[in-house]
Short mmCIF file of C-alpha atoms and ligand atoms in Angstrom, two decimals:
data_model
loop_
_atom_site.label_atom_id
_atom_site.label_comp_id
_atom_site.label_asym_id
_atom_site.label_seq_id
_atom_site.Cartn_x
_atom_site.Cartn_y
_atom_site.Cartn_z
CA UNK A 1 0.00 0.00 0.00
CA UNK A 2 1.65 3.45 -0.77
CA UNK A 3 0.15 4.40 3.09
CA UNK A 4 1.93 2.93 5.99
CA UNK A 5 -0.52 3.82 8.83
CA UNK A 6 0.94 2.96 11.58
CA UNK A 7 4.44 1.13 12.40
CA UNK A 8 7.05 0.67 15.27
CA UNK A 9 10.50 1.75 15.33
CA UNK A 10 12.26 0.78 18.63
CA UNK A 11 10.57 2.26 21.13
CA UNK A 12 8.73 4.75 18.91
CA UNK A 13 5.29 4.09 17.23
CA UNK A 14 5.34 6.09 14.20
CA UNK A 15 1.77 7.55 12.40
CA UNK A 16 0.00 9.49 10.10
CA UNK A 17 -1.95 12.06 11.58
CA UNK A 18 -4.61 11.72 10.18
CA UNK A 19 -6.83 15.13 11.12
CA UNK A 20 -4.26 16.78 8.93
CA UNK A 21 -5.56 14.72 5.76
CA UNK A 22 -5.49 15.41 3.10
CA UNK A 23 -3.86 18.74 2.93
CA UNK A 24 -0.65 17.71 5.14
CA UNK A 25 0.79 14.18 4.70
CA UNK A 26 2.46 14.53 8.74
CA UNK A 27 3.73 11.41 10.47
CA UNK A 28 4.22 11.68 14.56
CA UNK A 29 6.22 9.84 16.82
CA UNK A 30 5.11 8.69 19.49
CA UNK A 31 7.18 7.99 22.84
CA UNK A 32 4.93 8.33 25.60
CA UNK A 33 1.85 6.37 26.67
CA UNK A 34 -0.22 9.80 27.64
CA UNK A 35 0.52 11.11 24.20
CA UNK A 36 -0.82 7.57 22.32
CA UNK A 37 -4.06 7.58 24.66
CA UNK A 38 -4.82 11.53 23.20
CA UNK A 39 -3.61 10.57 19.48
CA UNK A 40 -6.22 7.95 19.72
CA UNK A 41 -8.82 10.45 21.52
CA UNK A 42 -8.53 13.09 19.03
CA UNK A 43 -8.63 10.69 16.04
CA UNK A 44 -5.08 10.69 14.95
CA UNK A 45 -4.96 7.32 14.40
CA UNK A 46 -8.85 5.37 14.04
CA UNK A 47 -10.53 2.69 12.26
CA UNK A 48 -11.28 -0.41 14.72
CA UNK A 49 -8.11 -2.65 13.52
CA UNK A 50 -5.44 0.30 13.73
CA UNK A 51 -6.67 1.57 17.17
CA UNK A 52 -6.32 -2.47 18.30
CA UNK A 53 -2.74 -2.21 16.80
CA UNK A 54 -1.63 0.98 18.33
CA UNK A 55 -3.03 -0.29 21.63
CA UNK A 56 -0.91 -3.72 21.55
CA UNK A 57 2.29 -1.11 20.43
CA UNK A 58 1.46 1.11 23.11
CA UNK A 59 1.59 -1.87 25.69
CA UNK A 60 4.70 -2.85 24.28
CA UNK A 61 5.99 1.15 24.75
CA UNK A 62 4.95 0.67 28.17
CA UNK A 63 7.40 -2.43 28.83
CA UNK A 64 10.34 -0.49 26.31
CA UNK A 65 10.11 2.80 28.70
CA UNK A 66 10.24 0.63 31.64
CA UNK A 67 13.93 1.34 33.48
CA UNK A 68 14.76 -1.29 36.17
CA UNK A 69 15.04 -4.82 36.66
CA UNK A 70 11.72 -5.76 38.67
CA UNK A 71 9.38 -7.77 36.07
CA UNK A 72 6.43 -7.12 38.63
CA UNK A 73 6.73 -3.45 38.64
CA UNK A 74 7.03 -3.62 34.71
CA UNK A 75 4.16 -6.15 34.37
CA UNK A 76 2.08 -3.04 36.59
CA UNK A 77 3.16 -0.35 34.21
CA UNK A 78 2.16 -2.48 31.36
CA UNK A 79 -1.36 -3.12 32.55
CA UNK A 80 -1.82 0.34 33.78
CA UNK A 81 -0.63 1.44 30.14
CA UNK A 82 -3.19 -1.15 28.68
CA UNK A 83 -6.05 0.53 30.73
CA UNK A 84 -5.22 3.44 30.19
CA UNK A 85 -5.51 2.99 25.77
CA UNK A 86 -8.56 0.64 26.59
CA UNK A 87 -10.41 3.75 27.99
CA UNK A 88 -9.73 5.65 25.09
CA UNK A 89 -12.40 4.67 23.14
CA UNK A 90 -15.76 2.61 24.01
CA UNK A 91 -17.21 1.25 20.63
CA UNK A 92 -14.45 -0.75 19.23
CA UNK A 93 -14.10 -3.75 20.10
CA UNK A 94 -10.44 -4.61 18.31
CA UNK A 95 -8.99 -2.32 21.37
CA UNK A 96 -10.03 -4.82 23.89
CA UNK A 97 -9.43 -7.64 22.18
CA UNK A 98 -5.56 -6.25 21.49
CA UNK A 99 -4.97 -5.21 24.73
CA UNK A 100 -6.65 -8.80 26.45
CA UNK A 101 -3.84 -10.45 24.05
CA UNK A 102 -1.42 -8.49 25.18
CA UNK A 103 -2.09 -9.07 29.05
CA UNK A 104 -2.34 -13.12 27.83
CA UNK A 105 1.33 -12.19 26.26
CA UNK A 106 2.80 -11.01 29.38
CA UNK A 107 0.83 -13.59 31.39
CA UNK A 108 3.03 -15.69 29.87
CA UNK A 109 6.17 -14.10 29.57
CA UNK A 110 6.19 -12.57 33.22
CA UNK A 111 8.73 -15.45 34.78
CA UNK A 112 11.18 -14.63 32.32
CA UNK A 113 12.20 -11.43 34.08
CA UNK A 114 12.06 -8.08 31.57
CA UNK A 115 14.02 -9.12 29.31
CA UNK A 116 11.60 -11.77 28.21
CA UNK A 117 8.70 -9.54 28.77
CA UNK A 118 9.54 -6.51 27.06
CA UNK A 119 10.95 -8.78 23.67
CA UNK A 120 8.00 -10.81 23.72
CA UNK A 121 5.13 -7.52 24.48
CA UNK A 122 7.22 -6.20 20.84
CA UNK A 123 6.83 -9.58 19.00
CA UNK A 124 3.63 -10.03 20.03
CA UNK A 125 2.83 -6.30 19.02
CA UNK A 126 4.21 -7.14 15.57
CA UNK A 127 2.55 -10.18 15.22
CA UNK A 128 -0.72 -8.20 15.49
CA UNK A 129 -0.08 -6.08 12.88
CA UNK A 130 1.19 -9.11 10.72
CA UNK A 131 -1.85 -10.74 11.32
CA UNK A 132 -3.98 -7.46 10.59
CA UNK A 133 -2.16 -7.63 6.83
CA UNK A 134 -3.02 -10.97 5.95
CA UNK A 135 -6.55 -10.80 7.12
CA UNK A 136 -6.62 -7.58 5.21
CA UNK A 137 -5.78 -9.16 2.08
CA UNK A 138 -7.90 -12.31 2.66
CA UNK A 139 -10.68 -10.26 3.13
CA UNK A 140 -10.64 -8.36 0.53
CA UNK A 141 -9.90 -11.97 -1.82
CA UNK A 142 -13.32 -12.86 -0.15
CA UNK A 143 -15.56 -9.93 -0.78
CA UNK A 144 -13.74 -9.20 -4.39
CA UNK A 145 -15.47 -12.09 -5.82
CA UNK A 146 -19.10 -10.29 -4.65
CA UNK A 147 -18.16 -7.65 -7.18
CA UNK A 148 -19.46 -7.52 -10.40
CA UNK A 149 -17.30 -5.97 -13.47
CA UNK A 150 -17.77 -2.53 -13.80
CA UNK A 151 -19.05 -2.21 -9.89
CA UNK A 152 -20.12 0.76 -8.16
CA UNK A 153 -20.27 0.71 -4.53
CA UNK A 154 -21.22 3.08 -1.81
CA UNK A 155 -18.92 3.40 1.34
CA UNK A 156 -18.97 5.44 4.07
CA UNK A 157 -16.23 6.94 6.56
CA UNK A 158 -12.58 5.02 6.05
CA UNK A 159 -12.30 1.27 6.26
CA UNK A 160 -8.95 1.45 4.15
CA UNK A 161 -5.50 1.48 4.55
CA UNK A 162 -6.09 4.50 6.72
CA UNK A 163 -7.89 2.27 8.99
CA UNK A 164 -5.91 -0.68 9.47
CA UNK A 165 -1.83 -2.10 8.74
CA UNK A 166 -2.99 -2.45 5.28
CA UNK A 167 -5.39 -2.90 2.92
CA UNK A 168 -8.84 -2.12 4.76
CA UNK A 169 -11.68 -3.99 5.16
CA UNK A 170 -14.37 -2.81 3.05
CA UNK A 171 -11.95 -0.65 0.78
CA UNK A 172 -9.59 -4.15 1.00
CA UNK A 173 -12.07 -5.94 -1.17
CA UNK A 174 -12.29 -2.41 -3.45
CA UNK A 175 -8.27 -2.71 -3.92
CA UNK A 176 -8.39 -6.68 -4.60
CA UNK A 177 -11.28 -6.03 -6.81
CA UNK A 178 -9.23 -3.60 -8.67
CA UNK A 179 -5.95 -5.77 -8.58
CA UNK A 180 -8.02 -8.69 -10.40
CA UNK A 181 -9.13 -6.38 -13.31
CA UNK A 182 -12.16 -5.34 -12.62
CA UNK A 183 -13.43 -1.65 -13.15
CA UNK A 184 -14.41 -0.44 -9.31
CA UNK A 185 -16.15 2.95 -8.67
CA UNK A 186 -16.37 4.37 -5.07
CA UNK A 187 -19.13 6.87 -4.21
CA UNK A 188 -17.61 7.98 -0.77
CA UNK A 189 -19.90 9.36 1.53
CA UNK A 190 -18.07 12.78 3.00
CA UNK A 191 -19.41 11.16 6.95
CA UNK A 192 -20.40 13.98 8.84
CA UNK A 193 -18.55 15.55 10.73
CA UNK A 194 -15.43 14.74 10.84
CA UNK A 195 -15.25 13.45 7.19
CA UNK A 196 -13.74 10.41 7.28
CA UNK A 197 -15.43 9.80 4.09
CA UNK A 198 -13.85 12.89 2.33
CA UNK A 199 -10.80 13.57 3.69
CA UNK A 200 -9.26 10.27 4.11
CA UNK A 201 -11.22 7.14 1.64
CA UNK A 202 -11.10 9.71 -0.68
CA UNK A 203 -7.58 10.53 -0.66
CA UNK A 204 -6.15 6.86 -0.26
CA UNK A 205 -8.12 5.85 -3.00
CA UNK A 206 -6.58 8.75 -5.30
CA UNK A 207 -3.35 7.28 -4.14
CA UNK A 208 -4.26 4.10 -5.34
CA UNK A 209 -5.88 5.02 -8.63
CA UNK A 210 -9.28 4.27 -7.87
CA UNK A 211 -12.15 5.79 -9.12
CA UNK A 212 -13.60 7.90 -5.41
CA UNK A 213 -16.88 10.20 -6.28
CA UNK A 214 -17.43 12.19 -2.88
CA UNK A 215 -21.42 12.68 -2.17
CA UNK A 216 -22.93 14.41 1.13
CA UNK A 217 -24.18 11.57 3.16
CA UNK A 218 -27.48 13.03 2.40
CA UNK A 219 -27.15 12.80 -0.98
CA UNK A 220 -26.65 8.23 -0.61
CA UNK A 221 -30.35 7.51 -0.70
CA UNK A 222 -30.45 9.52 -3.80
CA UNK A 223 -27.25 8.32 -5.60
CA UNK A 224 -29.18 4.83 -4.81
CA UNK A 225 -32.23 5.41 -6.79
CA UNK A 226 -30.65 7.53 -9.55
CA UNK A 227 -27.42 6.01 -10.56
CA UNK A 228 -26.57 1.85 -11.06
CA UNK A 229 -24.64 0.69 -7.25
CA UNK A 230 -24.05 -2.73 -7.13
CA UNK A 231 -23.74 -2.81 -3.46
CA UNK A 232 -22.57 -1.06 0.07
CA UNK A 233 -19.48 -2.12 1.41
CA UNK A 234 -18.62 -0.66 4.94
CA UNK A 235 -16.67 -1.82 7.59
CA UNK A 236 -17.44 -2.28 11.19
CA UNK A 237 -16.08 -1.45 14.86
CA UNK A 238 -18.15 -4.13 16.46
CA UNK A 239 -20.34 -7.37 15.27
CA UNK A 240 -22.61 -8.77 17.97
CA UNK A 241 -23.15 -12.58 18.65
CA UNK A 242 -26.13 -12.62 15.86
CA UNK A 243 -24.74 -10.35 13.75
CA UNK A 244 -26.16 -6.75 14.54
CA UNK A 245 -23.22 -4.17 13.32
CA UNK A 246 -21.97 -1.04 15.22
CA UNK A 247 -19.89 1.55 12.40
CA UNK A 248 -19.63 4.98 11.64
CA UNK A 249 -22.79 7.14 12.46
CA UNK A 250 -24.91 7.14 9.35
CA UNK A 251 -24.24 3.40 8.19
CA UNK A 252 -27.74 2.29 9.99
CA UNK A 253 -29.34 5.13 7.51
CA UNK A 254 -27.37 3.62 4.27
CA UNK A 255 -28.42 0.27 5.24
CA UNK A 256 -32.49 1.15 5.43
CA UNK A 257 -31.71 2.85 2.06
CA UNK A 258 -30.13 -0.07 0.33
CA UNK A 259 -33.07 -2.51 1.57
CA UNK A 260 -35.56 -0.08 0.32
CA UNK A 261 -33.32 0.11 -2.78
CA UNK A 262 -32.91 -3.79 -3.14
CA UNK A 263 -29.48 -3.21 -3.00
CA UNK A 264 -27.16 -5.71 -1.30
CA UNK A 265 -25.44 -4.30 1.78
CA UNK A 266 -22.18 -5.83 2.87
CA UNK A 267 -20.44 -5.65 6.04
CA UNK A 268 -16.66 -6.21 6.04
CA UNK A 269 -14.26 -6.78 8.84
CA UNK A 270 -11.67 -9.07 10.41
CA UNK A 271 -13.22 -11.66 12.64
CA UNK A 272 -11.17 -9.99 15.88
CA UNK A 273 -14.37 -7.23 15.30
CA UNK A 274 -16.81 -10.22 16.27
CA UNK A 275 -17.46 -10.02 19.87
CA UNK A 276 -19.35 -13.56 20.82
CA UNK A 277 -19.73 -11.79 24.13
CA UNK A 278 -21.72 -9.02 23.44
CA UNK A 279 -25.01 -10.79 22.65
CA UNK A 280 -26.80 -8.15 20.71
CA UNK A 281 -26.20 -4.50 19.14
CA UNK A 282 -28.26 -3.45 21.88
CA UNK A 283 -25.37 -4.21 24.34
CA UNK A 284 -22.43 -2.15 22.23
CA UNK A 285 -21.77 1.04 24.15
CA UNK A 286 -22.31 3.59 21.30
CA UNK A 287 -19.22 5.90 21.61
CA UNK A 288 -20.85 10.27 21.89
CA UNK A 289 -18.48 12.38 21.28
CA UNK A 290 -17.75 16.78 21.88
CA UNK A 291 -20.79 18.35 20.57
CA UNK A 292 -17.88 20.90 19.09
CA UNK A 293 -17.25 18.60 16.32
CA UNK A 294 -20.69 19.26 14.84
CA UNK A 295 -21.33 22.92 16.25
CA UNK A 296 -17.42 23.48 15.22
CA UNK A 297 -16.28 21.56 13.04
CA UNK A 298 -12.83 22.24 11.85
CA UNK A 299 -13.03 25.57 13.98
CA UNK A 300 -16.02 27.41 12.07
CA UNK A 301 -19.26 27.83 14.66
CA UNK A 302 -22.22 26.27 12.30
CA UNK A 303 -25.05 26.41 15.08
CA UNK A 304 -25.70 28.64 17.66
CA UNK A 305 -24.60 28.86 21.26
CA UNK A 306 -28.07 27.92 22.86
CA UNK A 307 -29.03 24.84 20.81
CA UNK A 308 -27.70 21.58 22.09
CA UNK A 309 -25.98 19.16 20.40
CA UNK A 310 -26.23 15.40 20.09
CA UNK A 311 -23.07 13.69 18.56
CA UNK A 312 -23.25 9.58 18.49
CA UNK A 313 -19.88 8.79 16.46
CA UNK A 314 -21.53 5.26 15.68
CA UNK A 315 -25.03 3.42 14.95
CA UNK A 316 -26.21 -0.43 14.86
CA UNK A 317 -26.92 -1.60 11.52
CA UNK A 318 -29.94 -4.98 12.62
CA UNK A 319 -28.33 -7.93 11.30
CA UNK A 320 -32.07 -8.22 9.36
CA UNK A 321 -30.67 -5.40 7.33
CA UNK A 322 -27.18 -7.16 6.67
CA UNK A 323 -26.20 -9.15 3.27
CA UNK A 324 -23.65 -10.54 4.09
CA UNK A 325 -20.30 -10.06 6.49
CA UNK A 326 -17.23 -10.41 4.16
CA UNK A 327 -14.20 -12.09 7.08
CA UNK A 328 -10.91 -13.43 6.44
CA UNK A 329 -12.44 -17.18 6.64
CA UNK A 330 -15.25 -16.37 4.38
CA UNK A 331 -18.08 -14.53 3.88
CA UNK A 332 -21.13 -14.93 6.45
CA UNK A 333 -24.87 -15.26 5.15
CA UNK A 334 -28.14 -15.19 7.56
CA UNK A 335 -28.51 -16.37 10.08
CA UNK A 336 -25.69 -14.53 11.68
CA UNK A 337 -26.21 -16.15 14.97
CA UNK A 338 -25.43 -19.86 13.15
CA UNK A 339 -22.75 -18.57 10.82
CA UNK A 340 -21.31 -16.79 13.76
CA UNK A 341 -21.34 -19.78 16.28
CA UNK A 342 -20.70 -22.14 13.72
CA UNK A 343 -17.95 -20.41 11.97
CA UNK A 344 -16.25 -18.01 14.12
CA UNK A 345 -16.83 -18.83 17.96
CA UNK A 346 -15.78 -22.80 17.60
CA UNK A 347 -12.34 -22.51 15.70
O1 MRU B 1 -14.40 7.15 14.42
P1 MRU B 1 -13.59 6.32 13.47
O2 MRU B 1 -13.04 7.09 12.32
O3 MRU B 1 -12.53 5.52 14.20
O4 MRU B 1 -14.63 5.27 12.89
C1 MRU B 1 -14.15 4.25 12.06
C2 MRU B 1 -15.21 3.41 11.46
O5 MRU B 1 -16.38 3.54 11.75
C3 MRU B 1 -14.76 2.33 10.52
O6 MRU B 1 -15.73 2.06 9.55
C4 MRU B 1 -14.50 1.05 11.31
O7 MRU B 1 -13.61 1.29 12.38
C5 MRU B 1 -13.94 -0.04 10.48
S1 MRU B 1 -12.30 0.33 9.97
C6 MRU B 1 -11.66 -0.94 9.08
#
């Protein structure tokens, strides 16, 4: 991918800024456990997989910084450093599920004295974001063959490169399309209000040479009915037990759109996005964020002082209203709940 989101670099996790996208192409380095916790905050680095990856890194940082020769002491600092990321951010569930592999990591390691523990916290760090690239590009194998050739597909907010070590999820089966031949076209939708949608799938995908038409999110319903999509590909942050989908704010609205449009809507993401133990969408705590990002955004007042403001950063799509959920071990078809249990939960 000509975007390296996020990497490590001996004690430094290196990333793109991504608020200064797409007029500033700005990496930071990152040192400090304090500073990771706001990069994540402020949206820096996001996208479910790359927040899980800069969590495991920032664990990792945690044992790297650590001066001294007391693997109890370092095991506390690491654990304090993995609550600290895993409060970050409520909706995703690939934080978690980094940081609980991480803890398992130095579970293990913790007799070894911190030596052992600080080289294995790194390995196991890497081998996260390994992992993330291969699923990325297995995924996107998967869902390719759901495209037909010419395909247009609506996305909304960044489930690309941007999002993840590598390829994205729903923009990873976009690039694989691509990279088999086929003609792909992108409407982006801009996702109010911090534009994921415009600033960033539209940009990696002009880095990649693929076809990106921005529309208002307002404007999907529309581009629906009026032009030929083939299907909506998004990505996800969490997947319930039977299949009910938490992403971006504004997916659950492109999803009643595509039904009413008989248009198939397809839900990509890595299967460390399935949470078995969250039995329903109902259960996935729905992130709100500073009402300054919509009466604000990017510093220009847009509503007055005395209205209030209600900012969700993410909705549940009903699994009723899902296609089909495009994983690195195959795609999923209803019912979620069997395909989940039977496919994902007993490996
Ligand atoms: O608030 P963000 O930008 O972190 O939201 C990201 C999304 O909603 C993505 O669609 C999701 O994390 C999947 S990324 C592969």
């Amino acid at each position: 991918m000509p975007v390296e989101t996020i990497a490590w670099k001996d004690g430094c996790i290196r990333i793109i800024d991504q608020t200064r996208l797409p007029q500033n192409l700005v990496h930071l380095d990152i040192r400090e456990i304090p500073a990771l916790a706001d990069a994540v905050r402020e949206l820096k680095i996001r996208g479910a997989p790359a927040i899980g990856i800069a969590a495991a890194m920032g664990m990792a940082l945690a044992a790297w910084n650590f001066s001294g020769k007391d693997a109890e002491k370092m095991a506390r600092a690491v654990r304090e450093a993995g609550s600290i990321l895993a409060s970050t951010r409520p909706t995703a569930v690939n934080l978690f599920w980094a940081v609980g592999r991480m803890e398992k990591r130095l579970a293990r390691d913790l007799h070894g004295g911190v030596d052992k523990i600080r080289s294995g916290l790194v390995e196991e760090a890497l081998l996260i974001l390994e992992e993330d690239r291969s699923t990325c590009r297995q995924m996107g194998r998967n869902g390719a063959a759901l495209l037909p050739d010419p395909a247009a597909v609506v996305t909304l907010c960044n489930a690309g490169a941007l999002a993840t070590s590598d390829f994205g999820t729903a923009l990873g089966v976009v690039y694989a399309a691509a990279e088999s031949g086929k003609r792909v076209q992108v409407f982006a939708c801009e996702t109010r209000p911090l534009l994921q949608g415009a600033r960033l799938t539209s940009w990696e995908l002009r880095q990649s040479g693929i076809d990106v038409t921005v529309i208002c999110d307002s404007a999907a319903a529309h581009v629906m009915k009026t032009q030929k999509v083939d299907c909506i590909l998004v990505g996800a942050d969490r997947i319930a037990a039977n299949g009910d989908a938490a992403n971006k704010i504004g997916t659950y609205g492109l999803a009643i759109a595509a039904r009413a449009h008989r248009i198939p809507f397809y839900v990509a993401a890595p299967v460390s996005t399935i949470d078995p133990a969250t039995p329903t969408g109902a259960e996935i705590p729905i992130e709100h964020r500073p009402a300054r990002e919509i009466s604000e955004s990017f510093g220009v007042r847009t509503v007055p002082e005395n209205a209030s403001v209600l900012n969700p950063a993410f909705d549940v799509t009903p699994h009723e209203f899902i296609t089909g959920i495009i994983t690195e071990k195959g795609v999923l078809y209803p019912p979620f709940d069997e395909a989940i249990a039977g496919k994902i939960i007993s490996d």
